[in-house]
């Protein structure tokens, strides 16, 4: 990746992909306010640099559609439950960011007019131009599509320059580093390499969307404080996926 340019962001508009588990922190379930506040502080740092920030957040800390369907529930119902869980997380993150003095809007792909705006592409872009953070919730609004796919779709729609995929490890490895201490970190990969190697970074639909639209993905460790800002400033952090 490019060398760091102190104080000058490498990207002007980014989409931050957070998992629901990221908001869970050390808890076994739900939202840890301390973790939400820490993520909000890092988003506020990007905002202070003049970077336009959009985000998507998963719902796995509350309910995961695939897991629910595997337990016997109808897949469509499970997926809708998962989408609603992402709205809960988006509202929690919105609160944490606005406590930092940064105006934030939640846009939901499922109409919920009392708690969130409907997703409207032009309105989302206008919010970003007005220096508001935009959090996209409820996935794509359709079952059978993951929040990874929703992140790729929204990033393309708003013309984001990159997807910042936050994880609990330092990037993409050739094996699970939590199970295999000798797993090797892969700094750079093409979209095709990710697909051919079956690396579980994002689902295949999301990777294919990014490949077709030449949208780079940077996978990095959210648990290391300052990593979000370092990635945007161009530090050699995490793993880069591009053509």
Tab-separated table of C-alpha atoms in Angstrom:
chain	number	residue	atom	x	y	z
A	1	UNK	CA	0.000	0.000	0.000
A	2	UNK	CA	0.952	3.648	-0.283
A	3	UNK	CA	3.169	5.233	2.318
A	4	UNK	CA	1.557	7.422	4.915
A	5	UNK	CA	1.072	11.108	4.043
A	6	UNK	CA	0.815	12.851	7.406
A	7	UNK	CA	-2.367	14.841	7.804
A	8	UNK	CA	-3.559	14.357	4.216
A	9	UNK	CA	-6.255	11.716	3.753
A	10	UNK	CA	-5.720	9.217	0.972
A	11	UNK	CA	-9.492	8.894	0.526
A	12	UNK	CA	-12.179	11.568	0.544
A	13	UNK	CA	-15.256	9.318	0.772
A	14	UNK	CA	-15.203	5.912	2.449
A	15	UNK	CA	-17.617	3.203	3.504
A	16	UNK	CA	-16.796	1.557	6.823
A	17	UNK	CA	-18.104	-2.016	7.111
A	18	UNK	CA	-18.613	-3.028	10.733
A	19	UNK	CA	-19.827	-6.359	12.019
A	20	UNK	CA	-22.447	-6.553	14.723
A	21	UNK	CA	-19.881	-8.440	16.795
A	22	UNK	CA	-17.670	-5.331	16.707
A	23	UNK	CA	-20.263	-3.459	18.776
A	24	UNK	CA	-20.528	-6.373	21.202
A	25	UNK	CA	-17.038	-5.732	22.565
A	26	UNK	CA	-16.190	-8.209	25.318
A	27	UNK	CA	-19.842	-8.912	26.045
A	28	UNK	CA	-21.485	-12.097	24.868
A	29	UNK	CA	-24.493	-10.329	23.386
A	30	UNK	CA	-25.891	-6.928	22.434
A	31	UNK	CA	-24.156	-3.560	22.302
A	32	UNK	CA	-21.295	-2.576	24.596
A	33	UNK	CA	-21.619	1.240	25.006
A	34	UNK	CA	-17.873	1.528	25.589
A	35	UNK	CA	-17.081	-0.182	22.289
A	36	UNK	CA	-19.662	1.909	20.447
A	37	UNK	CA	-18.081	5.025	21.933
A	38	UNK	CA	-14.587	3.923	20.888
A	39	UNK	CA	-15.680	3.312	17.295
A	40	UNK	CA	-17.540	6.639	17.325
A	41	UNK	CA	-14.379	8.427	18.475
A	42	UNK	CA	-12.438	7.023	15.521
A	43	UNK	CA	-15.190	7.972	13.076
A	44	UNK	CA	-15.167	11.490	14.554
A	45	UNK	CA	-11.405	11.639	13.889
A	46	UNK	CA	-12.026	10.910	10.200
A	47	UNK	CA	-14.753	13.534	10.135
A	48	UNK	CA	-12.314	16.072	11.596
A	49	UNK	CA	-9.947	15.314	8.695
A	50	UNK	CA	-12.700	16.254	6.242
A	51	UNK	CA	-13.350	12.671	5.128
A	52	UNK	CA	-16.928	11.827	4.152
A	53	UNK	CA	-17.886	8.718	6.134
A	54	UNK	CA	-20.656	6.229	5.461
A	55	UNK	CA	-21.010	3.013	7.420
A	56	UNK	CA	-22.884	-0.259	7.452
A	57	UNK	CA	-23.204	-2.474	10.486
A	58	UNK	CA	-24.212	-6.115	10.805
A	59	UNK	CA	-26.608	-7.624	13.305
A	60	UNK	CA	-24.769	-10.758	14.425
A	61	UNK	CA	-24.500	-9.529	18.024
A	62	UNK	CA	-28.307	-9.753	18.253
A	63	UNK	CA	-29.510	-12.254	15.659
A	64	UNK	CA	-28.005	-13.788	12.533
A	65	UNK	CA	-30.472	-14.836	9.835
A	66	UNK	CA	-28.504	-17.866	8.621
A	67	UNK	CA	-28.080	-19.189	12.176
A	68	UNK	CA	-31.768	-18.742	12.910
A	69	UNK	CA	-32.768	-20.571	9.730
A	70	UNK	CA	-30.290	-23.380	10.498
A	71	UNK	CA	-32.153	-23.864	13.780
A	72	UNK	CA	-35.361	-24.514	11.874
A	73	UNK	CA	-36.912	-21.099	11.276
A	74	UNK	CA	-37.956	-19.976	7.822
A	75	UNK	CA	-34.926	-18.359	6.101
A	76	UNK	CA	-36.832	-15.299	4.933
A	77	UNK	CA	-38.161	-14.561	8.424
A	78	UNK	CA	-34.686	-15.104	9.886
A	79	UNK	CA	-33.136	-12.692	7.392
A	80	UNK	CA	-35.714	-10.004	8.174
A	81	UNK	CA	-34.988	-10.443	11.879
A	82	UNK	CA	-31.297	-9.944	11.097
A	83	UNK	CA	-32.065	-6.775	9.117
A	84	UNK	CA	-34.038	-5.330	12.026
A	85	UNK	CA	-31.097	-6.141	14.316
A	86	UNK	CA	-28.859	-3.982	12.107
A	87	UNK	CA	-31.234	-1.046	12.648
A	88	UNK	CA	-30.847	-1.433	16.419
A	89	UNK	CA	-27.058	-1.362	16.014
A	90	UNK	CA	-27.195	1.601	13.647
A	91	UNK	CA	-29.210	3.618	16.169
A	92	UNK	CA	-26.731	2.753	18.937
A	93	UNK	CA	-23.817	3.856	16.746
A	94	UNK	CA	-25.656	7.031	15.710
A	95	UNK	CA	-26.131	7.966	19.359
A	96	UNK	CA	-22.444	7.375	20.129
A	97	UNK	CA	-21.284	9.458	17.135
A	98	UNK	CA	-23.655	12.341	17.843
A	99	UNK	CA	-22.384	12.472	21.449
A	100	UNK	CA	-19.101	13.425	19.769
A	101	UNK	CA	-20.783	16.394	18.098
A	102	UNK	CA	-20.961	14.881	14.601
A	103	UNK	CA	-24.340	14.983	12.873
A	104	UNK	CA	-25.371	11.483	11.805
A	105	UNK	CA	-28.224	10.055	9.777
A	106	UNK	CA	-29.495	6.473	9.737
A	107	UNK	CA	-31.032	5.329	6.467
A	108	UNK	CA	-32.971	2.064	6.504
A	109	UNK	CA	-33.699	-0.146	3.497
A	110	UNK	CA	-36.884	-1.230	5.341
A	111	UNK	CA	-39.254	1.708	5.994
A	112	UNK	CA	-39.125	2.716	9.676
A	113	UNK	CA	-40.071	6.369	9.515
A	114	UNK	CA	-40.198	6.913	13.278
A	115	UNK	CA	-36.564	5.942	13.843
A	116	UNK	CA	-34.727	6.262	10.508
A	117	UNK	CA	-34.899	7.862	7.098
A	118	UNK	CA	-35.727	5.682	4.105
A	119	UNK	CA	-32.710	4.844	1.981
A	120	UNK	CA	-32.586	7.372	-0.852
A	121	UNK	CA	-29.313	7.477	-2.766
A	122	UNK	CA	-29.327	11.179	-3.611
A	123	UNK	CA	-30.252	12.126	-0.062
A	124	UNK	CA	-27.427	9.962	1.297
A	125	UNK	CA	-24.916	11.667	-1.002
A	126	UNK	CA	-26.235	15.085	0.002
A	127	UNK	CA	-25.805	14.236	3.688
A	128	UNK	CA	-22.189	13.242	3.006
A	129	UNK	CA	-21.572	16.484	1.102
A	130	UNK	CA	-22.915	18.351	4.137
A	131	UNK	CA	-20.370	16.544	6.348
A	132	UNK	CA	-22.872	14.245	8.009
A	133	UNK	CA	-22.052	10.624	8.746
A	134	UNK	CA	-24.540	8.248	7.116
A	135	UNK	CA	-25.231	4.788	8.529
A	136	UNK	CA	-26.970	2.363	6.188
A	137	UNK	CA	-29.184	-0.140	8.012
A	138	UNK	CA	-31.411	-3.125	7.177
A	139	UNK	CA	-29.025	-4.505	4.553
A	140	UNK	CA	-30.416	-4.314	1.038
A	141	UNK	CA	-33.964	-4.720	2.335
A	142	UNK	CA	-34.143	-8.171	0.761
A	143	UNK	CA	-33.646	-11.645	2.253
A	144	UNK	CA	-30.787	-13.873	1.038
A	145	UNK	CA	-28.395	-10.912	0.756
A	146	UNK	CA	-25.747	-10.406	3.430
A	147	UNK	CA	-24.625	-7.149	5.003
A	148	UNK	CA	-21.363	-7.639	3.067
A	149	UNK	CA	-23.340	-7.392	-0.159
A	150	UNK	CA	-25.270	-4.409	1.209
A	151	UNK	CA	-21.958	-2.681	2.032
A	152	UNK	CA	-20.616	-3.249	-1.488
A	153	UNK	CA	-23.869	-2.093	-3.080
A	154	UNK	CA	-24.154	1.092	-1.003
A	155	UNK	CA	-20.474	1.915	-1.487
A	156	UNK	CA	-20.890	1.687	-5.257
A	157	UNK	CA	-24.124	3.691	-5.204
A	158	UNK	CA	-22.598	6.599	-3.264
A	159	UNK	CA	-19.321	6.479	-5.248
A	160	UNK	CA	-17.181	5.651	-2.225
A	161	UNK	CA	-13.491	5.283	-3.054
A	162	UNK	CA	-12.934	2.251	-0.817
A	163	UNK	CA	-14.606	-0.202	1.546
A	164	UNK	CA	-12.902	-0.368	4.939
A	165	UNK	CA	-13.704	-3.822	6.285
A	166	UNK	CA	-13.172	-3.901	10.048
A	167	UNK	CA	-12.304	-7.269	11.586
A	168	UNK	CA	-10.801	-8.744	14.757
A	169	UNK	CA	-7.525	-9.782	13.078
A	170	UNK	CA	-4.781	-7.843	11.274
A	171	UNK	CA	-5.998	-8.556	7.747
A	172	UNK	CA	-6.453	-11.511	5.433
A	173	UNK	CA	-4.564	-14.717	6.256
A	174	UNK	CA	-4.089	-17.927	4.325
A	175	UNK	CA	-5.592	-19.749	7.341
A	176	UNK	CA	-7.440	-18.736	10.502
A	177	UNK	CA	-4.737	-17.090	12.671
A	178	UNK	CA	-6.764	-17.794	15.799
A	179	UNK	CA	-6.492	-21.530	15.105
A	180	UNK	CA	-3.184	-21.671	13.236
A	181	UNK	CA	-0.308	-19.593	14.740
A	182	UNK	CA	1.749	-20.057	11.546
A	183	UNK	CA	-0.932	-18.518	9.313
A	184	UNK	CA	0.558	-15.996	6.880
A	185	UNK	CA	-0.761	-12.456	6.492
A	186	UNK	CA	-1.493	-11.589	2.855
A	187	UNK	CA	-0.885	-7.866	2.223
A	188	UNK	CA	-2.246	-7.681	-1.332
A	189	UNK	CA	-4.712	-9.777	-3.239
A	190	UNK	CA	-6.753	-9.495	-6.396
A	191	UNK	CA	-10.505	-10.092	-6.340
A	192	UNK	CA	-9.980	-13.272	-8.346
A	193	UNK	CA	-7.433	-14.579	-5.845
A	194	UNK	CA	-9.924	-14.073	-3.022
A	195	UNK	CA	-12.579	-15.976	-4.963
A	196	UNK	CA	-10.263	-18.753	-6.166
A	197	UNK	CA	-8.730	-19.334	-2.727
A	198	UNK	CA	-12.158	-19.327	-1.098
A	199	UNK	CA	-10.999	-16.753	1.464
A	200	UNK	CA	-13.870	-15.828	3.744
A	201	UNK	CA	-13.329	-12.086	3.755
A	202	UNK	CA	-16.687	-11.069	2.325
A	203	UNK	CA	-19.210	-13.230	0.533
A	204	UNK	CA	-18.750	-13.960	-3.168
A	205	UNK	CA	-21.578	-11.632	-4.250
A	206	UNK	CA	-19.928	-8.690	-2.475
A	207	UNK	CA	-16.472	-9.488	-3.891
A	208	UNK	CA	-17.903	-9.844	-7.396
A	209	UNK	CA	-19.724	-6.495	-7.126
A	210	UNK	CA	-16.497	-4.801	-6.040
A	211	UNK	CA	-14.532	-6.494	-8.837
A	212	UNK	CA	-17.018	-5.442	-11.510
A	213	UNK	CA	-16.933	-1.851	-10.278
A	214	UNK	CA	-13.201	-1.701	-9.458
A	215	UNK	CA	-13.875	-0.804	-5.817
A	216	UNK	CA	-10.911	-1.599	-3.537
A	217	UNK	CA	-11.366	-3.236	-0.135
A	218	UNK	CA	-9.007	-2.795	2.801
A	219	UNK	CA	-9.326	-5.377	5.580
A	220	UNK	CA	-7.854	-4.283	8.919
A	221	UNK	CA	-7.948	-4.864	12.672
A	222	UNK	CA	-10.549	-2.709	14.389
A	223	UNK	CA	-9.275	-3.669	17.836
A	224	UNK	CA	-6.043	-1.699	17.358
A	225	UNK	CA	-6.818	1.874	18.331
A	226	UNK	CA	-6.265	4.403	15.544
A	227	UNK	CA	-6.307	1.856	12.711
A	228	UNK	CA	-9.289	3.423	10.923
A	229	UNK	CA	-7.526	6.779	10.748
A	230	UNK	CA	-4.212	5.155	9.799
A	231	UNK	CA	-5.825	3.323	6.874
A	232	UNK	CA	-7.387	6.540	5.575
A	233	UNK	CA	-4.066	8.367	5.905
A	234	UNK	CA	-2.419	5.699	3.761
A	235	UNK	CA	-0.444	3.737	6.351
A	236	UNK	CA	0.513	0.153	5.558
A	237	UNK	CA	-2.277	-1.370	7.586
A	238	UNK	CA	-4.117	-4.609	6.899
A	239	UNK	CA	-4.708	-6.261	3.526
A	240	UNK	CA	-5.669	-4.626	0.243
A	241	UNK	CA	-7.939	-6.256	-2.341
A	242	UNK	CA	-8.002	-4.691	-5.781
A	243	UNK	CA	-7.656	-5.601	-9.461
